[in-house]
Amino acid sequence: MSAVDTLRALHHDRAPGDPLILPGPWDAASARVFEEAGSPALATPSAGIALSLGYEDGQVPPGEMFAAIARVVRSVSVPVSADIEGGYGLPPKELVERLLATGAVGCNLEDSVKGEDGRSTLKDPAEHAGFLAEVRAAAGDRLFVNARVDTFLRGVPEPEAAIERARLYVAAGADCVYPILAPAEAIPALRTGIEGPLNMVAEPVGPSPRKLGELGATRVTFGPGLLHRSLTALRDIADELARP
């Protein structure tokens, strides 16, 4: 079975309370740790990679991001999906080919766009669905496409708004939908209204991955959260070393 087929299969026929847990490595070393601990696949976070490279989230040049993804992929034997933000303004065919060249077999694509003032706003959903359809046409079955829905992130709290976008994205060819920062109480409605796999993010003070699965999540990711936990541990080590 190919890596993309393995990744796709991991999202299906999952029991409630048993979501696919995808740790988010930010470099080759962290990727190896997660693989050695038994993770069946990995999902790189753009914010985590940005922090590890010395950038703010959303400021990593595409070439550096693709190079970082490639280092993660070649360090492990499990399938890797990559957060490639909004696609870096690249034409869909070029975006797909550059991502596939890293060895990644999946991607996140968000439906926010940054304006000239530096602020991010929601894209027109039909426009974004068209973009996703072009990505799917260019990729064929070579990529598992996770369509991020940013309504909750951008201050639109109604689940119906996320469901409306999600349906367009699934119809355009998305394999999975990711309503980032959806509150736990919205997950059952999202599960009912959205066809196919549903990605939720686990937050430090939120429900456990298992609980997210019981509420309806198919897949659980962590954004840069695991890197932040590692940095907290590293700070404790640094403080210990600094003691007289």
mmCIF file with all atom_site columns, N, CA, C and O in Angstrom, residues 105-158:
data_model
loop_
_atom_site.group_PDB
_atom_site.id
_atom_site.type_symbol
_atom_site.label_atom_id
_atom_site.label_alt_id
_atom_site.label_comp_id
_atom_site.label_asym_id
_atom_site.label_entity_id
_atom_site.label_seq_id
_atom_site.pdbx_PDB_ins_code
_atom_site.Cartn_x
_atom_site.Cartn_y
_atom_site.Cartn_z
_atom_site.occupancy
_atom_site.B_iso_or_equiv
_atom_site.pdbx_formal_charge
_atom_site.auth_seq_id
_atom_site.auth_comp_id
_atom_site.auth_asym_id
_atom_site.auth_atom_id
_atom_site.pdbx_PDB_model_num
ATOM 1   N N  . VAL A 1 105 ? 2.407   13.353 1.655   1.00 0.00 ? 105 VAL A N  1
ATOM 2   C CA . VAL A 1 105 ? 1.281   12.770 0.934   1.00 0.00 ? 105 VAL A CA 1
ATOM 3   C C  . VAL A 1 105 ? -0.058  13.357 1.380   1.00 0.00 ? 105 VAL A C  1
ATOM 4   O O  . VAL A 1 105 ? -1.118  12.855 1.011   1.00 0.00 ? 105 VAL A O  1
ATOM 5   N N  . GLY A 1 106 ? 0.002   14.421 2.161   1.00 0.00 ? 106 GLY A N  1
ATOM 6   C CA . GLY A 1 106 ? -1.210  15.099 2.592   1.00 0.00 ? 106 GLY A CA 1
ATOM 7   C C  . GLY A 1 106 ? -0.910  16.555 2.850   1.00 0.00 ? 106 GLY A C  1
ATOM 8   O O  . GLY A 1 106 ? 0.252   16.959 2.947   1.00 0.00 ? 106 GLY A O  1
ATOM 9   N N  . CYS A 1 107 ? -1.990  17.363 2.952   1.00 0.00 ? 107 CYS A N  1
ATOM 10  C CA . CYS A 1 107 ? -1.773  18.784 3.230   1.00 0.00 ? 107 CYS A CA 1
ATOM 11  C C  . CYS A 1 107 ? -2.998  19.386 3.894   1.00 0.00 ? 107 CYS A C  1
ATOM 12  O O  . CYS A 1 107 ? -4.117  18.908 3.734   1.00 0.00 ? 107 CYS A O  1
ATOM 13  N N  . ASN A 1 108 ? -2.753  20.445 4.662   1.00 0.00 ? 108 ASN A N  1
ATOM 14  C CA . ASN A 1 108 ? -3.795  21.346 5.139   1.00 0.00 ? 108 ASN A CA 1
ATOM 15  C C  . ASN A 1 108 ? -3.802  22.564 4.237   1.00 0.00 ? 108 ASN A C  1
ATOM 16  O O  . ASN A 1 108 ? -2.735  23.109 3.911   1.00 0.00 ? 108 ASN A O  1
ATOM 17  N N  . LEU A 1 109 ? -4.989  23.024 3.875   1.00 0.00 ? 109 LEU A N  1
ATOM 18  C CA . LEU A 1 109 ? -5.138  24.280 3.147   1.00 0.00 ? 109 LEU A CA 1
ATOM 19  C C  . LEU A 1 109 ? -6.230  25.089 3.828   1.00 0.00 ? 109 LEU A C  1
ATOM 20  O O  . LEU A 1 109 ? -7.370  24.631 3.970   1.00 0.00 ? 109 LEU A O  1
ATOM 21  N N  . GLU A 1 110 ? -5.893  26.296 4.261   1.00 0.00 ? 110 GLU A N  1
ATOM 22  C CA . GLU A 1 110 ? -6.825  27.106 5.039   1.00 0.00 ? 110 GLU A CA 1
ATOM 23  C C  . GLU A 1 110 ? -7.617  28.052 4.149   1.00 0.00 ? 110 GLU A C  1
ATOM 24  O O  . GLU A 1 110 ? -7.184  28.414 3.053   1.00 0.00 ? 110 GLU A O  1
ATOM 25  N N  . ASP A 1 111 ? -8.786  28.482 4.638   1.00 0.00 ? 111 ASP A N  1
ATOM 26  C CA . ASP A 1 111 ? -9.619  29.383 3.851   1.00 0.00 ? 111 ASP A CA 1
ATOM 27  C C  . ASP A 1 111 ? -9.595  30.814 4.377   1.00 0.00 ? 111 ASP A C  1
ATOM 28  O O  . ASP A 1 111 ? -10.568 31.551 4.266   1.00 0.00 ? 111 ASP A O  1
ATOM 29  N N  . SER A 1 112 ? -8.457  31.215 4.948   1.00 0.00 ? 112 SER A N  1
ATOM 30  C CA . SER A 1 112 ? -8.206  32.609 5.293   1.00 0.00 ? 112 SER A CA 1
ATOM 31  C C  . SER A 1 112 ? -7.221  33.194 4.294   1.00 0.00 ? 112 SER A C  1
ATOM 32  O O  . SER A 1 112 ? -6.423  32.485 3.687   1.00 0.00 ? 112 SER A O  1
ATOM 33  N N  . VAL A 1 113 ? -7.261  34.500 4.134   1.00 0.00 ? 113 VAL A N  1
ATOM 34  C CA . VAL A 1 113 ? -6.317  35.186 3.261   1.00 0.00 ? 113 VAL A CA 1
ATOM 35  C C  . VAL A 1 113 ? -5.848  36.450 3.973   1.00 0.00 ? 113 VAL A C  1
ATOM 36  O O  . VAL A 1 113 ? -6.624  37.113 4.668   1.00 0.00 ? 113 VAL A O  1
ATOM 37  N N  . LYS A 1 114 ? -4.572  36.763 3.833   1.00 0.00 ? 114 LYS A N  1
ATOM 38  C CA . LYS A 1 114 ? -4.002  37.938 4.494   1.00 0.00 ? 114 LYS A CA 1
ATOM 39  C C  . LYS A 1 114 ? -4.064  39.133 3.546   1.00 0.00 ? 114 LYS A C  1
ATOM 40  O O  . LYS A 1 114 ? -3.616  39.057 2.400   1.00 0.00 ? 114 LYS A O  1
ATOM 41  N N  . GLY A 1 115 ? -4.629  40.242 4.023   1.00 0.00 ? 115 GLY A N  1
ATOM 42  C CA . GLY A 1 115 ? -4.747  41.447 3.217   1.00 0.00 ? 115 GLY A CA 1
ATOM 43  C C  . GLY A 1 115 ? -3.494  42.303 3.267   1.00 0.00 ? 115 GLY A C  1
ATOM 44  O O  . GLY A 1 115 ? -2.515  41.980 3.953   1.00 0.00 ? 115 GLY A O  1
ATOM 45  N N  . GLU A 1 116 ? -3.521  43.403 2.547   1.00 0.00 ? 116 GLU A N  1
ATOM 46  C CA . GLU A 1 116 ? -2.371  44.305 2.506   1.00 0.00 ? 116 GLU A CA 1
ATOM 47  C C  . GLU A 1 116 ? -2.075  44.917 3.866   1.00 0.00 ? 116 GLU A C  1
ATOM 48  O O  . GLU A 1 116 ? -0.942  45.317 4.135   1.00 0.00 ? 116 GLU A O  1
ATOM 49  N N  . ASP A 1 117 ? -3.100  44.995 4.725   1.00 0.00 ? 117 ASP A N  1
ATOM 50  C CA . ASP A 1 117 ? -2.894  45.544 6.066   1.00 0.00 ? 117 ASP A CA 1
ATOM 51  C C  . ASP A 1 117 ? -2.334  44.497 7.035   1.00 0.00 ? 117 ASP A C  1
ATOM 52  O O  . ASP A 1 117 ? -2.133  44.786 8.219   1.00 0.00 ? 117 ASP A O  1
ATOM 53  N N  . GLY A 1 118 ? -2.094  43.271 6.535   1.00 0.00 ? 118 GLY A N  1
ATOM 54  C CA . GLY A 1 118 ? -1.543  42.214 7.369   1.00 0.00 ? 118 GLY A CA 1
ATOM 55  C C  . GLY A 1 118 ? -2.571  41.427 8.148   1.00 0.00 ? 118 GLY A C  1
ATOM 56  O O  . GLY A 1 118 ? -2.222  40.462 8.829   1.00 0.00 ? 118 GLY A O  1
ATOM 57  N N  . ARG A 1 119 ? -3.826  41.804 8.042   1.00 0.00 ? 119 ARG A N  1
ATOM 58  C CA . ARG A 1 119 ? -4.877  41.103 8.777   1.00 0.00 ? 119 ARG A CA 1
ATOM 59  C C  . ARG A 1 119 ? -5.461  39.981 7.921   1.00 0.00 ? 119 ARG A C  1
ATOM 60  O O  . ARG A 1 119 ? -5.624  40.132 6.710   1.00 0.00 ? 119 ARG A O  1
ATOM 61  N N  . SER A 1 120 ? -5.785  38.865 8.563   1.00 0.00 ? 120 SER A N  1
ATOM 62  C CA . SER A 1 120 ? -6.353  37.727 7.860   1.00 0.00 ? 120 SER A CA 1
ATOM 63  C C  . SER A 1 120 ? -7.877  37.766 7.923   1.00 0.00 ? 120 SER A C  1
ATOM 64  O O  . SER A 1 120 ? -8.458  38.057 8.973   1.00 0.00 ? 120 SER A O  1
ATOM 65  N N  . THR A 1 121 ? -8.510  37.491 6.808   1.00 0.00 ? 121 THR A N  1
ATOM 66  C CA . THR A 1 121 ? -9.962  37.429 6.730   1.00 0.00 ? 121 THR A CA 1
ATOM 67  C C  . THR A 1 121 ? -10.358 36.153 5.990   1.00 0.00 ? 121 THR A C  1
ATOM 68  O O  . THR A 1 121 ? -9.540  35.527 5.309   1.00 0.00 ? 121 THR A O  1
ATOM 69  N N  . LEU A 1 122 ? -11.615 35.789 6.114   1.00 0.00 ? 122 LEU A N  1
ATOM 70  C CA . LEU A 1 122 ? -12.111 34.600 5.438   1.00 0.00 ? 122 LEU A CA 1
ATOM 71  C C  . LEU A 1 122 ? -12.210 34.829 3.937   1.00 0.00 ? 122 LEU A C  1
ATOM 72  O O  . LEU A 1 122 ? -12.671 35.884 3.487   1.00 0.00 ? 122 LEU A O  1
ATOM 73  N N  . LYS A 1 123 ? -11.793 33.832 3.172   1.00 0.00 ? 123 LYS A N  1
ATOM 74  C CA . LYS A 1 123 ? -11.959 33.873 1.725   1.00 0.00 ? 123 LYS A CA 1
ATOM 75  C C  . LYS A 1 123 ? -13.425 33.624 1.369   1.00 0.00 ? 123 LYS A C  1
ATOM 76  O O  . LYS A 1 123 ? -14.176 33.039 2.154   1.00 0.00 ? 123 LYS A O  1
ATOM 77  N N  . ASP A 1 124 ? -13.799 34.060 0.194   1.00 0.00 ? 124 ASP A N  1
ATOM 78  C CA . ASP A 1 124 ? -15.109 33.686 -0.318  1.00 0.00 ? 124 ASP A CA 1
ATOM 79  C C  . ASP A 1 124 ? -15.152 32.160 -0.435  1.00 0.00 ? 124 ASP A C  1
ATOM 80  O O  . ASP A 1 124 ? -14.257 31.559 -1.048  1.00 0.00 ? 124 ASP A O  1
ATOM 81  N N  . PRO A 1 125 ? -16.159 31.508 0.147   1.00 0.00 ? 125 PRO A N  1
ATOM 82  C CA . PRO A 1 125 ? -16.149 30.048 0.164   1.00 0.00 ? 125 PRO A CA 1
ATOM 83  C C  . PRO A 1 125 ? -16.212 29.415 -1.222  1.00 0.00 ? 125 PRO A C  1
ATOM 84  O O  . PRO A 1 125 ? -15.572 28.376 -1.460  1.00 0.00 ? 125 PRO A O  1
ATOM 85  N N  . ALA A 1 126 ? -16.960 30.010 -2.142  1.00 0.00 ? 126 ALA A N  1
ATOM 86  C CA . ALA A 1 126 ? -17.021 29.451 -3.497  1.00 0.00 ? 126 ALA A CA 1
ATOM 87  C C  . ALA A 1 126 ? -15.669 29.579 -4.190  1.00 0.00 ? 126 ALA A C  1
ATOM 88  O O  . ALA A 1 126 ? -15.229 28.660 -4.902  1.00 0.00 ? 126 ALA A O  1
ATOM 89  N N  . GLU A 1 127 ? -14.997 30.703 -3.958  1.00 0.00 ? 127 GLU A N  1
ATOM 90  C CA . GLU A 1 127 ? -13.667 30.890 -4.540  1.00 0.00 ? 127 GLU A CA 1
ATOM 91  C C  . GLU A 1 127 ? -12.690 29.857 -3.989  1.00 0.00 ? 127 GLU A C  1
ATOM 92  O O  . GLU A 1 127 ? -11.900 29.263 -4.741  1.00 0.00 ? 127 GLU A O  1
ATOM 93  N N  . HIS A 1 128 ? -12.757 29.631 -2.679  1.00 0.00 ? 128 HIS A N  1
ATOM 94  C CA . HIS A 1 128 ? -11.835 28.663 -2.088  1.00 0.00 ? 128 HIS A CA 1
ATOM 95  C C  . HIS A 1 128 ? -12.165 27.241 -2.542  1.00 0.00 ? 128 HIS A C  1
ATOM 96  O O  . HIS A 1 128 ? -11.254 26.440 -2.773  1.00 0.00 ? 128 HIS A O  1
ATOM 97  N N  . ALA A 1 129 ? -13.442 26.936 -2.680  1.00 0.00 ? 129 ALA A N  1
ATOM 98  C CA . ALA A 1 129 ? -13.828 25.620 -3.182  1.00 0.00 ? 129 ALA A CA 1
ATOM 99  C C  . ALA A 1 129 ? -13.269 25.413 -4.589  1.00 0.00 ? 129 ALA A C  1
ATOM 100 O O  . ALA A 1 129 ? -12.810 24.308 -4.935  1.00 0.00 ? 129 ALA A O  1
ATOM 101 N N  . GLY A 1 130 ? -13.278 26.471 -5.400  1.00 0.00 ? 130 GLY A N  1
ATOM 102 C CA . GLY A 1 130 ? -12.697 26.372 -6.731  1.00 0.00 ? 130 GLY A CA 1
ATOM 103 C C  . GLY A 1 130 ? -11.204 26.094 -6.681  1.00 0.00 ? 130 GLY A C  1
ATOM 104 O O  . GLY A 1 130 ? -10.684 25.302 -7.481  1.00 0.00 ? 130 GLY A O  1
ATOM 105 N N  . PHE A 1 131 ? -10.521 26.744 -5.739  1.00 0.00 ? 131 PHE A N  1
ATOM 106 C CA . PHE A 1 131 ? -9.087  26.497 -5.559  1.00 0.00 ? 131 PHE A CA 1
ATOM 107 C C  . PHE A 1 131 ? -8.836  25.047 -5.144  1.00 0.00 ? 131 PHE A C  1
ATOM 108 O O  . PHE A 1 131 ? -7.943  24.378 -5.687  1.00 0.00 ? 131 PHE A O  1
ATOM 109 N N  . LEU A 1 132 ? -9.622  24.551 -4.198  1.00 0.00 ? 132 LEU A N  1
ATOM 110 C CA . LEU A 1 132 ? -9.463  23.164 -3.758  1.00 0.00 ? 132 LEU A CA 1
ATOM 111 C C  . LEU A 1 132 ? -9.726  22.192 -4.910  1.00 0.00 ? 132 LEU A C  1
ATOM 112 O O  . LEU A 1 132 ? -9.040  21.167 -5.031  1.00 0.00 ? 132 LEU A O  1
ATOM 113 N N  . ALA A 1 133 ? -10.699 22.504 -5.746  1.00 0.00 ? 133 ALA A N  1
ATOM 114 C CA . ALA A 1 133 ? -10.986 21.638 -6.889  1.00 0.00 ? 133 ALA A CA 1
ATOM 115 C C  . ALA A 1 133 ? -9.799  21.593 -7.849  1.00 0.00 ? 133 ALA A C  1
ATOM 116 O O  . ALA A 1 133 ? -9.484  20.539 -8.418  1.00 0.00 ? 133 ALA A O  1
ATOM 117 N N  . GLU A 1 134 ? -9.120  22.734 -8.018  1.00 0.00 ? 134 GLU A N  1
ATOM 118 C CA . GLU A 1 134 ? -7.934  22.766 -8.886  1.00 0.00 ? 134 GLU A CA 1
ATOM 119 C C  . GLU A 1 134 ? -6.785  21.975 -8.262  1.00 0.00 ? 134 GLU A C  1
ATOM 120 O O  . GLU A 1 134 ? -6.038  21.286 -8.971  1.00 0.00 ? 134 GLU A O  1
ATOM 121 N N  . VAL A 1 135 ? -6.636  22.071 -6.956  1.00 0.00 ? 135 VAL A N  1
ATOM 122 C CA . VAL A 1 135 ? -5.613  21.275 -6.270  1.00 0.00 ? 135 VAL A CA 1
ATOM 123 C C  . VAL A 1 135 ? -5.910  19.792 -6.446  1.00 0.00 ? 135 VAL A C  1
ATOM 124 O O  . VAL A 1 135 ? -5.013  18.992 -6.756  1.00 0.00 ? 135 VAL A O  1
ATOM 125 N N  . ARG A 1 136 ? -7.173  19.412 -6.258  1.00 0.00 ? 136 ARG A N  1
ATOM 126 C CA . ARG A 1 136 ? -7.536  18.001 -6.427  1.00 0.00 ? 136 ARG A CA 1
ATOM 127 C C  . ARG A 1 136 ? -7.293  17.542 -7.860  1.00 0.00 ? 136 ARG A C  1
ATOM 128 O O  . ARG A 1 136 ? -6.771  16.437 -8.091  1.00 0.00 ? 136 ARG A O  1
ATOM 129 N N  . ALA A 1 137 ? -7.626  18.367 -8.821  1.00 0.00 ? 137 ALA A N  1
ATOM 130 C CA . ALA A 1 137 ? -7.411  17.979 -10.215 1.00 0.00 ? 137 ALA A CA 1
ATOM 131 C C  . ALA A 1 137 ? -5.921  17.790 -10.496 1.00 0.00 ? 137 ALA A C  1
ATOM 132 O O  . ALA A 1 137 ? -5.527  16.866 -11.220 1.00 0.00 ? 137 ALA A O  1
ATOM 133 N N  . ALA A 1 138 ? -5.089  18.665 -9.931  1.00 0.00 ? 138 ALA A N  1
ATOM 134 C CA . ALA A 1 138 ? -3.648  18.560 -10.155 1.00 0.00 ? 138 ALA A CA 1
ATOM 135 C C  . ALA A 1 138 ? -3.050  17.368 -9.421  1.00 0.00 ? 138 ALA A C  1
ATOM 136 O O  . ALA A 1 138 ? -2.115  16.727 -9.911  1.00 0.00 ? 138 ALA A O  1
ATOM 137 N N  . ALA A 1 139 ? -3.579  17.058 -8.249  1.00 0.00 ? 139 ALA A N  1
ATOM 138 C CA . ALA A 1 139 ? -3.011  15.991 -7.421  1.00 0.00 ? 139 ALA A CA 1
ATOM 139 C C  . ALA A 1 139 ? -3.558  14.620 -7.757  1.00 0.00 ? 139 ALA A C  1
ATOM 140 O O  . ALA A 1 139 ? -2.902  13.607 -7.498  1.00 0.00 ? 139 ALA A O  1
ATOM 141 N N  . GLY A 1 140 ? -4.765  14.560 -8.301  1.00 0.00 ? 140 GLY A N  1
ATOM 142 C CA . GLY A 1 140 ? -5.407  13.267 -8.459  1.00 0.00 ? 140 GLY A CA 1
ATOM 143 C C  . GLY A 1 140 ? -5.567  12.626 -7.090  1.00 0.00 ? 140 GLY A C  1
ATOM 144 O O  . GLY A 1 140 ? -5.979  13.290 -6.132  1.00 0.00 ? 140 GLY A O  1
ATOM 145 N N  . ASP A 1 141 ? -5.206  11.357 -6.982  1.00 0.00 ? 141 ASP A N  1
ATOM 146 C CA . ASP A 1 141 ? -5.308  10.680 -5.683  1.00 0.00 ? 141 ASP A CA 1
ATOM 147 C C  . ASP A 1 141 ? -3.979  10.647 -4.936  1.00 0.00 ? 141 ASP A C  1
ATOM 148 O O  . ASP A 1 141 ? -3.815  9.904  -3.981  1.00 0.00 ? 141 ASP A O  1
ATOM 149 N N  . ARG A 1 142 ? -3.034  11.498 -5.368  1.00 0.00 ? 142 ARG A N  1
ATOM 150 C CA . ARG A 1 142 ? -1.700  11.469 -4.770  1.00 0.00 ? 142 ARG A CA 1
ATOM 151 C C  . ARG A 1 142 ? -1.611  12.220 -3.450  1.00 0.00 ? 142 ARG A C  1
ATOM 152 O O  . ARG A 1 142 ? -0.615  12.089 -2.724  1.00 0.00 ? 142 ARG A O  1
ATOM 153 N N  . LEU A 1 143 ? -2.615  13.045 -3.116  1.00 0.00 ? 143 LEU A N  1
ATOM 154 C CA . LEU A 1 143 ? -2.601  13.826 -1.881  1.00 0.00 ? 143 LEU A CA 1
ATOM 155 C C  . LEU A 1 143 ? -3.900  13.646 -1.107  1.00 0.00 ? 143 LEU A C  1
ATOM 156 O O  . LEU A 1 143 ? -4.985  13.611 -1.695  1.00 0.00 ? 143 LEU A O  1
ATOM 157 N N  . PHE A 1 144 ? -3.781  13.560 0.200   1.00 0.00 ? 144 PHE A N  1
ATOM 158 C CA . PHE A 1 144 ? -4.924  13.607 1.103   1.00 0.00 ? 144 PHE A CA 1
ATOM 159 C C  . PHE A 1 144 ? -5.107  15.072 1.499   1.00 0.00 ? 144 PHE A C  1
ATOM 160 O O  . PHE A 1 144 ? -4.249  15.650 2.168   1.00 0.00 ? 144 PHE A O  1
ATOM 161 N N  . VAL A 1 145 ? -6.207  15.668 1.059   1.00 0.00 ? 145 VAL A N  1
ATOM 162 C CA . VAL A 1 145 ? -6.415  17.109 1.250   1.00 0.00 ? 145 VAL A CA 1
ATOM 163 C C  . VAL A 1 145 ? -7.312  17.358 2.456   1.00 0.00 ? 145 VAL A C  1
ATOM 164 O O  . VAL A 1 145 ? -8.471  16.915 2.484   1.00 0.00 ? 145 VAL A O  1
ATOM 165 N N  . ASN A 1 146 ? -6.788  18.084 3.433   1.00 0.00 ? 146 ASN A N  1
ATOM 166 C CA . ASN A 1 146 ? -7.507  18.462 4.639   1.00 0.00 ? 146 ASN A CA 1
ATOM 167 C C  . ASN A 1 146 ? -7.857  19.946 4.528   1.00 0.00 ? 146 ASN A C  1
ATOM 168 O O  . ASN A 1 146 ? -6.978  20.798 4.565   1.00 0.00 ? 146 ASN A O  1
ATOM 169 N N  . ALA A 1 147 ? -9.139  20.240 4.360   1.00 0.00 ? 147 ALA A N  1
ATOM 170 C CA . ALA A 1 147 ? -9.587  21.626 4.147   1.00 0.00 ? 147 ALA A CA 1
ATOM 171 C C  . ALA A 1 147 ? -9.890  22.281 5.488   1.00 0.00 ? 147 ALA A C  1
ATOM 172 O O  . ALA A 1 147 ? -10.857 21.911 6.160   1.00 0.00 ? 147 ALA A O  1
ATOM 173 N N  . ARG A 1 148 ? -9.050  23.257 5.848   1.00 0.00 ? 148 ARG A N  1
ATOM 174 C CA . ARG A 1 148 ? -9.275  23.959 7.113   1.00 0.00 ? 148 ARG A CA 1
ATOM 175 C C  . ARG A 1 148 ? -10.366 25.002 6.938   1.00 0.00 ? 148 ARG A C  1
ATOM 176 O O  . ARG A 1 148 ? -10.362 25.763 5.971   1.00 0.00 ? 148 ARG A O  1
ATOM 177 N N  . VAL A 1 149 ? -11.281 25.038 7.892   1.00 0.00 ? 149 VAL A N  1
ATOM 178 C CA . VAL A 1 149 ? -12.372 26.006 7.904   1.00 0.00 ? 149 VAL A CA 1
ATOM 179 C C  . VAL A 1 149 ? -12.112 26.970 9.058   1.00 0.00 ? 149 VAL A C  1
ATOM 180 O O  . VAL A 1 149 ? -12.068 26.560 10.219  1.00 0.00 ? 149 VAL A O  1
ATOM 181 N N  . ASP A 1 150 ? -11.958 28.251 8.753   1.00 0.00 ? 150 ASP A N  1
ATOM 182 C CA . ASP A 1 150 ? -11.488 29.221 9.741   1.00 0.00 ? 150 ASP A CA 1
ATOM 183 C C  . ASP A 1 150 ? -12.585 30.085 10.348  1.00 0.00 ? 150 ASP A C  1
ATOM 184 O O  . ASP A 1 150 ? -12.298 31.129 10.946  1.00 0.00 ? 150 ASP A O  1
ATOM 185 N N  . THR A 1 151 ? -13.837 29.678 10.228  1.00 0.00 ? 151 THR A N  1
ATOM 186 C CA . THR A 1 151 ? -14.918 30.527 10.726  1.00 0.00 ? 151 THR A CA 1
ATOM 187 C C  . THR A 1 151 ? -14.806 30.777 12.232  1.00 0.00 ? 151 THR A C  1
ATOM 188 O O  . THR A 1 151 ? -14.948 31.919 12.691  1.00 0.00 ? 151 THR A O  1
ATOM 189 N N  . PHE A 1 152 ? -14.568 29.726 13.011  1.00 0.00 ? 152 PHE A N  1
ATOM 190 C CA . PHE A 1 152 ? -14.457 29.914 14.462  1.00 0.00 ? 152 PHE A CA 1
ATOM 191 C C  . PHE A 1 152 ? -13.249 30.784 14.795  1.00 0.00 ? 152 PHE A C  1
ATOM 192 O O  . PHE A 1 152 ? -13.305 31.636 15.681  1.00 0.00 ? 152 PHE A O  1
ATOM 193 N N  . LEU A 1 153 ? -12.156 30.590 14.082  1.00 0.00 ? 153 LEU A N  1
ATOM 194 C CA . LEU A 1 153 ? -10.939 31.371 14.292  1.00 0.00 ? 153 LEU A CA 1
ATOM 195 C C  . LEU A 1 153 ? -11.161 32.842 13.985  1.00 0.00 ? 153 LEU A C  1
ATOM 196 O O  . LEU A 1 153 ? -10.558 33.713 14.621  1.00 0.00 ? 153 LEU A O  1
ATOM 197 N N  . ARG A 1 154 ? -12.040 33.139 13.019  1.00 0.00 ? 154 ARG A N  1
ATOM 198 C CA . ARG A 1 154 ? -12.269 34.520 12.569  1.00 0.00 ? 154 ARG A CA 1
ATOM 199 C C  . ARG A 1 154 ? -13.515 35.147 13.176  1.00 0.00 ? 154 ARG A C  1
ATOM 200 O O  . ARG A 1 154 ? -14.042 36.134 12.670  1.00 0.00 ? 154 ARG A O  1
ATOM 201 N N  . GLY A 1 155 ? -14.002 34.566 14.273  1.00 0.00 ? 155 GLY A N  1
ATOM 202 C CA . GLY A 1 155 ? -15.076 35.213 15.018  1.00 0.00 ? 155 GLY A CA 1
ATOM 203 C C  . GLY A 1 155 ? -16.479 34.928 14.518  1.00 0.00 ? 155 GLY A C  1
ATOM 204 O O  . GLY A 1 155 ? -17.400 35.711 14.794  1.00 0.00 ? 155 GLY A O  1
ATOM 205 N N  . VAL A 1 156 ? -16.672 33.828 13.782  1.00 0.00 ? 156 VAL A N  1
ATOM 206 C CA . VAL A 1 156 ? -18.010 33.425 13.347  1.00 0.00 ? 156 VAL A CA 1
ATOM 207 C C  . VAL A 1 156 ? -18.361 32.148 14.114  1.00 0.00 ? 156 VAL A C  1
ATOM 208 O O  . VAL A 1 156 ? -17.953 31.052 13.725  1.00 0.00 ? 156 VAL A O  1
ATOM 209 N N  . PRO A 1 157 ? -19.091 32.246 15.217  1.00 0.00 ? 157 PRO A N  1
ATOM 210 C CA . PRO A 1 157 ? -19.240 31.104 16.126  1.00 0.00 ? 157 PRO A CA 1
ATOM 211 C C  . PRO A 1 157 ? -20.312 30.093 15.743  1.00 0.00 ? 157 PRO A C  1
ATOM 212 O O  . PRO A 1 157 ? -20.374 29.021 16.348  1.00 0.00 ? 157 PRO A O  1
ATOM 213 N N  . GLU A 1 158 ? -21.167 30.416 14.770  1.00 0.00 ? 158 GLU A N  1
ATOM 214 C CA . GLU A 1 158 ? -22.271 29.517 14.450  1.00 0.00 ? 158 GLU A CA 1
ATOM 215 C C  . GLU A 1 158 ? -21.764 28.286 13.687  1.00 0.00 ? 158 GLU A C  1
ATOM 216 O O  . GLU A 1 158 ? -21.125 28.426 12.639  1.00 0.00 ? 158 GLU A O  1
#
